[in-house]
Short mmCIF file of N, CA and C in Angstrom, two decimals:
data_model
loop_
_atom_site.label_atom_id
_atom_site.label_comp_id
_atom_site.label_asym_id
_atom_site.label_seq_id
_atom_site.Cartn_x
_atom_site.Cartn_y
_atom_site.Cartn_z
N UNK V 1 -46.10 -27.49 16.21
CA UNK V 1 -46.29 -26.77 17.45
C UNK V 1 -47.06 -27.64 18.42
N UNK V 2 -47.03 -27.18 19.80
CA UNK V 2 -47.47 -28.31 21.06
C UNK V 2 -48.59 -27.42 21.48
N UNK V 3 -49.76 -28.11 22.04
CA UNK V 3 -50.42 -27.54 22.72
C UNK V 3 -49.68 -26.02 23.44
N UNK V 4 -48.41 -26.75 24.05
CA UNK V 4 -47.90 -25.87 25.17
C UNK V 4 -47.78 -24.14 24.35
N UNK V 5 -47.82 -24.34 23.25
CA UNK V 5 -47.20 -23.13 22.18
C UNK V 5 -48.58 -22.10 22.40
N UNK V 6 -49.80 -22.90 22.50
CA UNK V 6 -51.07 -21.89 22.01
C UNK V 6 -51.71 -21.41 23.39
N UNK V 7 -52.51 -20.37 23.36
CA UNK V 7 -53.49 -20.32 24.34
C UNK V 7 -54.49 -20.44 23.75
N UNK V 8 -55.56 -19.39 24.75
CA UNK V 8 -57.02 -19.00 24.04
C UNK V 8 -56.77 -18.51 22.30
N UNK V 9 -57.52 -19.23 21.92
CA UNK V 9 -57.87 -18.27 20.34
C UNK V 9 -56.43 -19.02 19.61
N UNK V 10 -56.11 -19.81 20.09
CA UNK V 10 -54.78 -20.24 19.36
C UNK V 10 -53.63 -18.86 18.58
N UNK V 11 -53.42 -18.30 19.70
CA UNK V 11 -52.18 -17.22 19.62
C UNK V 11 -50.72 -17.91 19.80
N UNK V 12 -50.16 -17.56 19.46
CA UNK V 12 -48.71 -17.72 20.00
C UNK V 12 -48.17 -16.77 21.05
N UNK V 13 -48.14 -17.17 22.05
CA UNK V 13 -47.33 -16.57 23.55
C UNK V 13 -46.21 -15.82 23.54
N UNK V 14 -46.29 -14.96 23.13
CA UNK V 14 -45.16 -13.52 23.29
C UNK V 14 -43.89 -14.04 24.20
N UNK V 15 -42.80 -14.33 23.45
CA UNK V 15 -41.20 -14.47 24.41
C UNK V 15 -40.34 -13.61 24.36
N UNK V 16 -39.54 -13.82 24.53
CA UNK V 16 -38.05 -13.01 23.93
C UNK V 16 -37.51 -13.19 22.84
N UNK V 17 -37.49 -11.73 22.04
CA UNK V 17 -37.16 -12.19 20.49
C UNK V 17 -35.80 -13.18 20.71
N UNK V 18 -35.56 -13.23 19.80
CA UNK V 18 -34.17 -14.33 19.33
C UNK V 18 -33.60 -13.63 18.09
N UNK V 19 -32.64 -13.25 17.82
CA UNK V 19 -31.64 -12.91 16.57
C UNK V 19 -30.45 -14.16 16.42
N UNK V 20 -30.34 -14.05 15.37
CA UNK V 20 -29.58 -15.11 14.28
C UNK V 20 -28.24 -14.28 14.16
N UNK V 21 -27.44 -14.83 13.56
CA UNK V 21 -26.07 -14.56 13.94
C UNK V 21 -25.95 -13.48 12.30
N UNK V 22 -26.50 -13.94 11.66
CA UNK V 22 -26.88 -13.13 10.19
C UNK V 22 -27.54 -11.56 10.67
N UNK V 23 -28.55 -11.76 11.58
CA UNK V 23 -28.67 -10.55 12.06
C UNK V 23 -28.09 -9.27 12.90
N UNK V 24 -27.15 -10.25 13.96
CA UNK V 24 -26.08 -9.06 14.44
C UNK V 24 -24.89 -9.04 13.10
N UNK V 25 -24.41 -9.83 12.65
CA UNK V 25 -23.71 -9.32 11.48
C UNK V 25 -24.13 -7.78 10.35
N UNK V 26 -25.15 -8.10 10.10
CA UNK V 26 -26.18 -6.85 9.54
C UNK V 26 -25.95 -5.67 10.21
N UNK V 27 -26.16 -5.75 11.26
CA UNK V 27 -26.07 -4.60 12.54
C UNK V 27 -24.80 -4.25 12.67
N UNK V 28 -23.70 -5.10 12.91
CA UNK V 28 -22.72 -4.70 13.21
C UNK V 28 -21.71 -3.99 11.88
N UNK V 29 -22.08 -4.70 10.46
CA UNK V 29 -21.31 -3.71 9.51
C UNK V 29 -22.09 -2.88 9.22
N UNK V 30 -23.54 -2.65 9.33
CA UNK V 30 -24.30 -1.25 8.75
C UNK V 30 -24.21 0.08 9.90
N UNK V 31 -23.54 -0.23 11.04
CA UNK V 31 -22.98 0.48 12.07
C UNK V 31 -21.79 0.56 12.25
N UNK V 32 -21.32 -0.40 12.28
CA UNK V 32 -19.39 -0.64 12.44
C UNK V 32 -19.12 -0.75 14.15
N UNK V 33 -18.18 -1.40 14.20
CA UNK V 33 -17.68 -1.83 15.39
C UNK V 33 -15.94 -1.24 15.61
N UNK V 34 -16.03 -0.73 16.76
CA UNK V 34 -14.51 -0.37 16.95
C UNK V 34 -13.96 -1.38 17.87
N UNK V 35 -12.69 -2.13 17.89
CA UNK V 35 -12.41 -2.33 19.47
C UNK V 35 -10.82 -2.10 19.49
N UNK V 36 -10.69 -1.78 20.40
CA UNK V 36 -9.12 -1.55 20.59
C UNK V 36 -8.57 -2.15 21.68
N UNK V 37 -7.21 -2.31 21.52
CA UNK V 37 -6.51 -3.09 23.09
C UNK V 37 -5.17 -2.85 22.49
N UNK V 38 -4.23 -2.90 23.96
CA UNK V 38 -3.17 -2.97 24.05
C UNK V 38 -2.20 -3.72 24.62
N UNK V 39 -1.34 -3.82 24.45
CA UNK V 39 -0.70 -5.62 24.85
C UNK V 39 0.75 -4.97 25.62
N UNK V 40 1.35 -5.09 26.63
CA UNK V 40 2.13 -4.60 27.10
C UNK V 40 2.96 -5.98 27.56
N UNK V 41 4.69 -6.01 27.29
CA UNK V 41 5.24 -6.65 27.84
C UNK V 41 6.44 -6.16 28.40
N UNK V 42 6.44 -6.52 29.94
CA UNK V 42 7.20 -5.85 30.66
C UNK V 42 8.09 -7.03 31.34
N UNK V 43 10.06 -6.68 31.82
CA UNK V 43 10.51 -7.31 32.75
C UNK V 43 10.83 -6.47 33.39
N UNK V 44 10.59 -7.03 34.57
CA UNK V 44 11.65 -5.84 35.82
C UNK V 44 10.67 -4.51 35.46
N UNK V 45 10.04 -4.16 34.90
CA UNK V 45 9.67 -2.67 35.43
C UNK V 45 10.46 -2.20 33.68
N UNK V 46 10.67 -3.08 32.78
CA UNK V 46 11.37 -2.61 32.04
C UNK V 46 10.24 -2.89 30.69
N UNK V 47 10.24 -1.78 29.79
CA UNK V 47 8.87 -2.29 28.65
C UNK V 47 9.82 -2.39 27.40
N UNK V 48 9.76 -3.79 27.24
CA UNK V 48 9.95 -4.66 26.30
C UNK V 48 9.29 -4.68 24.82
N UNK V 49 7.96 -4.51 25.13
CA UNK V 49 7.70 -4.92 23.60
C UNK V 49 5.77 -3.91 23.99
N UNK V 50 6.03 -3.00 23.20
CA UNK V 50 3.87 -2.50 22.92
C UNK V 50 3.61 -2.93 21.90
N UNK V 51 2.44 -3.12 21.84
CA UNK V 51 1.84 -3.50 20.55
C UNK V 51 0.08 -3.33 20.63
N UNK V 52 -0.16 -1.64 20.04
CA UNK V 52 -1.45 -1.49 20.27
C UNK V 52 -2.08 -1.62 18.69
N UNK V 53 -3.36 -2.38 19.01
CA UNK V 53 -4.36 -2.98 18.39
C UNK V 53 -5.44 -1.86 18.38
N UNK V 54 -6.12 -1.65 16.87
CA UNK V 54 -7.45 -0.84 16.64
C UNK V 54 -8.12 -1.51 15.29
N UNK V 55 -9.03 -2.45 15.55
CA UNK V 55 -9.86 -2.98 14.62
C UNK V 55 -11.53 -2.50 14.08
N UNK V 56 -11.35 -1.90 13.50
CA UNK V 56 -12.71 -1.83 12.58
C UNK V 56 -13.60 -2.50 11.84
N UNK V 57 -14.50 -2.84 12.36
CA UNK V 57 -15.43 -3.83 11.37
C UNK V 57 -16.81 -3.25 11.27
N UNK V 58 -16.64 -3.19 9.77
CA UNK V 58 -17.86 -2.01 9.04
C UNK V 58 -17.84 -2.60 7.54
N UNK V 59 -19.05 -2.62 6.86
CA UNK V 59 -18.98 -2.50 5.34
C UNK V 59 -18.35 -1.90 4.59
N UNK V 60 -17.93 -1.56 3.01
CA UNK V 60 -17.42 -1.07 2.71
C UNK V 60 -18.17 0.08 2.57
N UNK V 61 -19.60 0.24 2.78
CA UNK V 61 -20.39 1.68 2.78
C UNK V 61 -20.12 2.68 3.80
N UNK V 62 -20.11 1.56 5.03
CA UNK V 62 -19.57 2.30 6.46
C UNK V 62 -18.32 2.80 6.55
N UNK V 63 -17.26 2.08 5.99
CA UNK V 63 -15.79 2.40 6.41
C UNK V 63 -15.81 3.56 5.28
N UNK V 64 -16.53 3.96 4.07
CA UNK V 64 -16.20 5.16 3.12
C UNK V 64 -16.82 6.13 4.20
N UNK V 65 -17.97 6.02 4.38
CA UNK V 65 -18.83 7.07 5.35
C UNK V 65 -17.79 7.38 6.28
N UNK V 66 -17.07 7.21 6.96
CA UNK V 66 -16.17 7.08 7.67
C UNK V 66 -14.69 7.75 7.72
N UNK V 67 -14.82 7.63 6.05
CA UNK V 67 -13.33 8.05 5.51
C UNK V 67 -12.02 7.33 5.51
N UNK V 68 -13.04 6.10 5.41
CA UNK V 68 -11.74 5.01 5.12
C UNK V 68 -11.80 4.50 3.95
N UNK V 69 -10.69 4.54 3.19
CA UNK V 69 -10.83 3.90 1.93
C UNK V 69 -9.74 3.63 0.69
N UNK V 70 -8.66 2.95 2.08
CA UNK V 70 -7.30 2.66 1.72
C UNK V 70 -7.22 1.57 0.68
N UNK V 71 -8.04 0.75 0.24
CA UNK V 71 -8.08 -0.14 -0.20
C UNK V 71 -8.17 0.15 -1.86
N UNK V 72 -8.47 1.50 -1.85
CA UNK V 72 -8.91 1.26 -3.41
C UNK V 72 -7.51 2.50 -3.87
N UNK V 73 -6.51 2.84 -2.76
CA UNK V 73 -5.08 3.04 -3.24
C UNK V 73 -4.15 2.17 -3.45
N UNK V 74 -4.01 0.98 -2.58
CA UNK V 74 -3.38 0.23 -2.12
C UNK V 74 -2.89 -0.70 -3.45
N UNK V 75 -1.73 -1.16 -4.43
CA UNK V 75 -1.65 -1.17 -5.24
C UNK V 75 -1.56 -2.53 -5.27
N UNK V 76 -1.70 -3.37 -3.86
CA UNK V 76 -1.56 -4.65 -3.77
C UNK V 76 -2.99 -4.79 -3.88
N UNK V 77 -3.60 -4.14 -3.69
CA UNK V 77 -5.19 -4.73 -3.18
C UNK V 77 -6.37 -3.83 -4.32
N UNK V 78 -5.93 -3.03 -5.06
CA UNK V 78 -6.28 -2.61 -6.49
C UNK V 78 -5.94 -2.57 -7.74
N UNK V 79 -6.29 -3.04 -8.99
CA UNK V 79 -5.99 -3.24 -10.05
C UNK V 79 -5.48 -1.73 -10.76
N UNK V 80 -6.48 -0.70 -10.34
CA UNK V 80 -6.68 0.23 -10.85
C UNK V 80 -5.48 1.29 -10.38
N UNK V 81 -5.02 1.02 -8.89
CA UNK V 81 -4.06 1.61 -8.22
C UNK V 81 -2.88 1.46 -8.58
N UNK V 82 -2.56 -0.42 -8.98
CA UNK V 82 -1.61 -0.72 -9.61
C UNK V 82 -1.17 -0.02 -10.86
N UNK V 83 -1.94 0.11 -11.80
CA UNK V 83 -2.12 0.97 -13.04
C UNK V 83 -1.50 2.31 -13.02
N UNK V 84 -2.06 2.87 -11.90
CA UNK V 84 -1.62 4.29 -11.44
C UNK V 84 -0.49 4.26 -11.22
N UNK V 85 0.27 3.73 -10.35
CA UNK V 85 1.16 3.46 -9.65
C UNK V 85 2.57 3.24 -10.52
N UNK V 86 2.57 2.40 -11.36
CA UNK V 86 3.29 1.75 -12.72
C UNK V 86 2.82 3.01 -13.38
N UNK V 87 2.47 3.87 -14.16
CA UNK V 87 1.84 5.07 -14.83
C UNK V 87 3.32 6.18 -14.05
N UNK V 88 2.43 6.46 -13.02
CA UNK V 88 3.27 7.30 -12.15
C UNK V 88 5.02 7.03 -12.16
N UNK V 89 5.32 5.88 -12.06
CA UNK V 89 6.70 5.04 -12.16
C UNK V 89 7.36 5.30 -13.59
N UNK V 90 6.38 5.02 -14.49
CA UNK V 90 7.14 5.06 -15.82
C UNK V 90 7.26 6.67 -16.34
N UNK V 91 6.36 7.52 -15.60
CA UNK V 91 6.70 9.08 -16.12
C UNK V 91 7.45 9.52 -15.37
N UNK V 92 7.98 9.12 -13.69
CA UNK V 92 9.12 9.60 -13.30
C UNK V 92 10.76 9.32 -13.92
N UNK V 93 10.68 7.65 -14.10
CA UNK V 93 12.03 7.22 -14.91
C UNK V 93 11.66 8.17 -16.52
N UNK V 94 11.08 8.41 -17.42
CA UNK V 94 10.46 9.15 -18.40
C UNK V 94 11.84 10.35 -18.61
N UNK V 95 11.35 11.30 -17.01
CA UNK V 95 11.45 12.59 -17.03
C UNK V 95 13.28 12.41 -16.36
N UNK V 96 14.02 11.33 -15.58
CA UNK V 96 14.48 11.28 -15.50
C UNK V 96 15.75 10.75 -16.85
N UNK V 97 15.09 10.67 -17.59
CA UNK V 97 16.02 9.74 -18.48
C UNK V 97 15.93 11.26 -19.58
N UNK V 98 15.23 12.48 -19.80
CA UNK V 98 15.10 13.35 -20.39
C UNK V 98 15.98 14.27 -19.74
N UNK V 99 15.94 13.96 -18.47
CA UNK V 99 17.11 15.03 -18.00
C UNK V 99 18.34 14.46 -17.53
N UNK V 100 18.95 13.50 -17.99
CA UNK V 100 20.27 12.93 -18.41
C UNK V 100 20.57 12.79 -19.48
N UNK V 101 19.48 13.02 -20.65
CA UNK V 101 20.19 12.79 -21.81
C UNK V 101 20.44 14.06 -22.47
N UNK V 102 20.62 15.50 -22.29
CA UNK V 102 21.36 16.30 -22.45
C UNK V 102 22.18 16.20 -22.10
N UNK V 103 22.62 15.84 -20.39
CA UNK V 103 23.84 16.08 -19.71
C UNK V 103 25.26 15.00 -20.43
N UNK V 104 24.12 13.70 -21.02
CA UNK V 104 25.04 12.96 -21.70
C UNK V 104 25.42 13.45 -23.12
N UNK V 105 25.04 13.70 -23.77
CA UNK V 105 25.20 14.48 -24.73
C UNK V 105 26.23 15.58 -24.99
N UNK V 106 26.14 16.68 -23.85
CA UNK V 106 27.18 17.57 -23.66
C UNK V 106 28.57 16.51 -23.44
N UNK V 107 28.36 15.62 -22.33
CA UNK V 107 29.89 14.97 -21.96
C UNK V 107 30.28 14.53 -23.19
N UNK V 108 29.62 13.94 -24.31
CA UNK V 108 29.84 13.24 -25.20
C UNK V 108 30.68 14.24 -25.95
N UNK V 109 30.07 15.11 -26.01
CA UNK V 109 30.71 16.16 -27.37
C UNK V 109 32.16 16.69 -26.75
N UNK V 110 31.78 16.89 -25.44
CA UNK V 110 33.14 17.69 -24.86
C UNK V 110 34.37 16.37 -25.21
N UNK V 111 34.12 15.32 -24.77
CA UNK V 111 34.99 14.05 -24.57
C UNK V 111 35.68 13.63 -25.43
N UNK V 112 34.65 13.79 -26.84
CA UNK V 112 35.17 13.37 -28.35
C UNK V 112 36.73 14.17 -28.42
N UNK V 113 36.08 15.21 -28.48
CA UNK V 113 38.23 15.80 -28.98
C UNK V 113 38.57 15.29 -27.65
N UNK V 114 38.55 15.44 -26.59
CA UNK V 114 39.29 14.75 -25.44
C UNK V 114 39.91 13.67 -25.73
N UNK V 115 39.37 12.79 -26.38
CA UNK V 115 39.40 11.64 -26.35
C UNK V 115 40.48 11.36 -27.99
N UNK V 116 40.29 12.02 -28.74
CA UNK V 116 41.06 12.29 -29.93
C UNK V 116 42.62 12.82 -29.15
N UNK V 117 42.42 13.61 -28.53
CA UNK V 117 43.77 14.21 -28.10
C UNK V 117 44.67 13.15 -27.10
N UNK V 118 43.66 12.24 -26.42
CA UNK V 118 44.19 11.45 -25.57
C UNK V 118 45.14 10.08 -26.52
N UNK V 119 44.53 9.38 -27.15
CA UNK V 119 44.70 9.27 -28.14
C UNK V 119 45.80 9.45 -29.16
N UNK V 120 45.96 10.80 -29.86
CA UNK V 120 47.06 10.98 -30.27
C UNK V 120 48.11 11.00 -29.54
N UNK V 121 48.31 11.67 -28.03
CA UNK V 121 49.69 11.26 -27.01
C UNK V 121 49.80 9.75 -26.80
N UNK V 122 48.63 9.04 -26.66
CA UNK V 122 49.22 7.76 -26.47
C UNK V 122 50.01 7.01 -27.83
N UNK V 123 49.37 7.74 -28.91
CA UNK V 123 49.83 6.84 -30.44
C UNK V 123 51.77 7.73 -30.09
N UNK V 124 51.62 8.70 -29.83
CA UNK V 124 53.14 9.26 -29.85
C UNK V 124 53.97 8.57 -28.90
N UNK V 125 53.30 8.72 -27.54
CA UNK V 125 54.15 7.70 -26.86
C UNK V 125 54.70 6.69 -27.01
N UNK V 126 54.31 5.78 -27.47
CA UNK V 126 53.78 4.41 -28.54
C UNK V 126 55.02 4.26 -29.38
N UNK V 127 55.15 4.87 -30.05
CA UNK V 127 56.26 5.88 -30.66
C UNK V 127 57.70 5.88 -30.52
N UNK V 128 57.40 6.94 -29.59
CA UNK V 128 58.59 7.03 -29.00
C UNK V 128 59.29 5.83 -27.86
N UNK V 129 58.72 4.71 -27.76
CA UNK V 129 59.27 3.90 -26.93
C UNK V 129 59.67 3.37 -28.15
N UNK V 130 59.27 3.06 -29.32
CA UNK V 130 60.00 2.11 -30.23
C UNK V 130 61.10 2.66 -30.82
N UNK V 131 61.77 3.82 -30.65
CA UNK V 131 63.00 4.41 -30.56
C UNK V 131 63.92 4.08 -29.62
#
């Protein structure tokens, strides 16, 4: 420190605080930040292309407080979701494959003599051409 730093009694001279970039970070996810914008492209009076923007930046304490908390469904971005997800998948094909395999079953049984009878006309036909 310089002379210039002290006065009487060797105090330090009261300035303007200063914050560190660590400190608005702190602030800004233990509060959260919204910003939004919208992007408009127009020809002639004619709208071409919107594209509206809404960004949130918050902790993950803030964005739950909040009621955000897509992340821990999201099956790309959770292990646990994935799990679910594949779970959920394999008891729908499950229940689907339980309720086709009666329906296959019935065709089967009906088909068999069908298929016997079809069968015997073709062995006759068969047959009768070699006459």
């Amino acid at each position: 420190m310089t002379d210039l730093d002290f006065r009487q009694g060797d105090r330090p001279i009261p300035g303007p605080q200063t914050t560190n970039l660590a400190d608005i970070l702190e602030r800004v996810l233990d509060k959260g930040i919204v910003i939004a914008g919208d992007i408009k492209i127009d020809l002639l009076d004619i709208e071409l292309l919107t594209i509206r923007l809404r960004l949130f930046v918050a902790s993950v304490d803030t964005a739950k407080k909040a009621g955000i908390d897509w992340w821990e469904t999201d099956p790309a971005l959770s292990s646990q979701a994935s799990r679910n997800a594949l779970e959920d998948e394999n008891r729908e094909l499950r229940e689907r494959l339980r309720a086709l395999e009666p329906s296959a079953e019935a065709s089967s049984d009906r088909s068999t003599p069908q298929r016997a009878e079809q069968e015997k006309r073709t062995g006759e036909e068969k047959e009768n051409r070699k006459r």
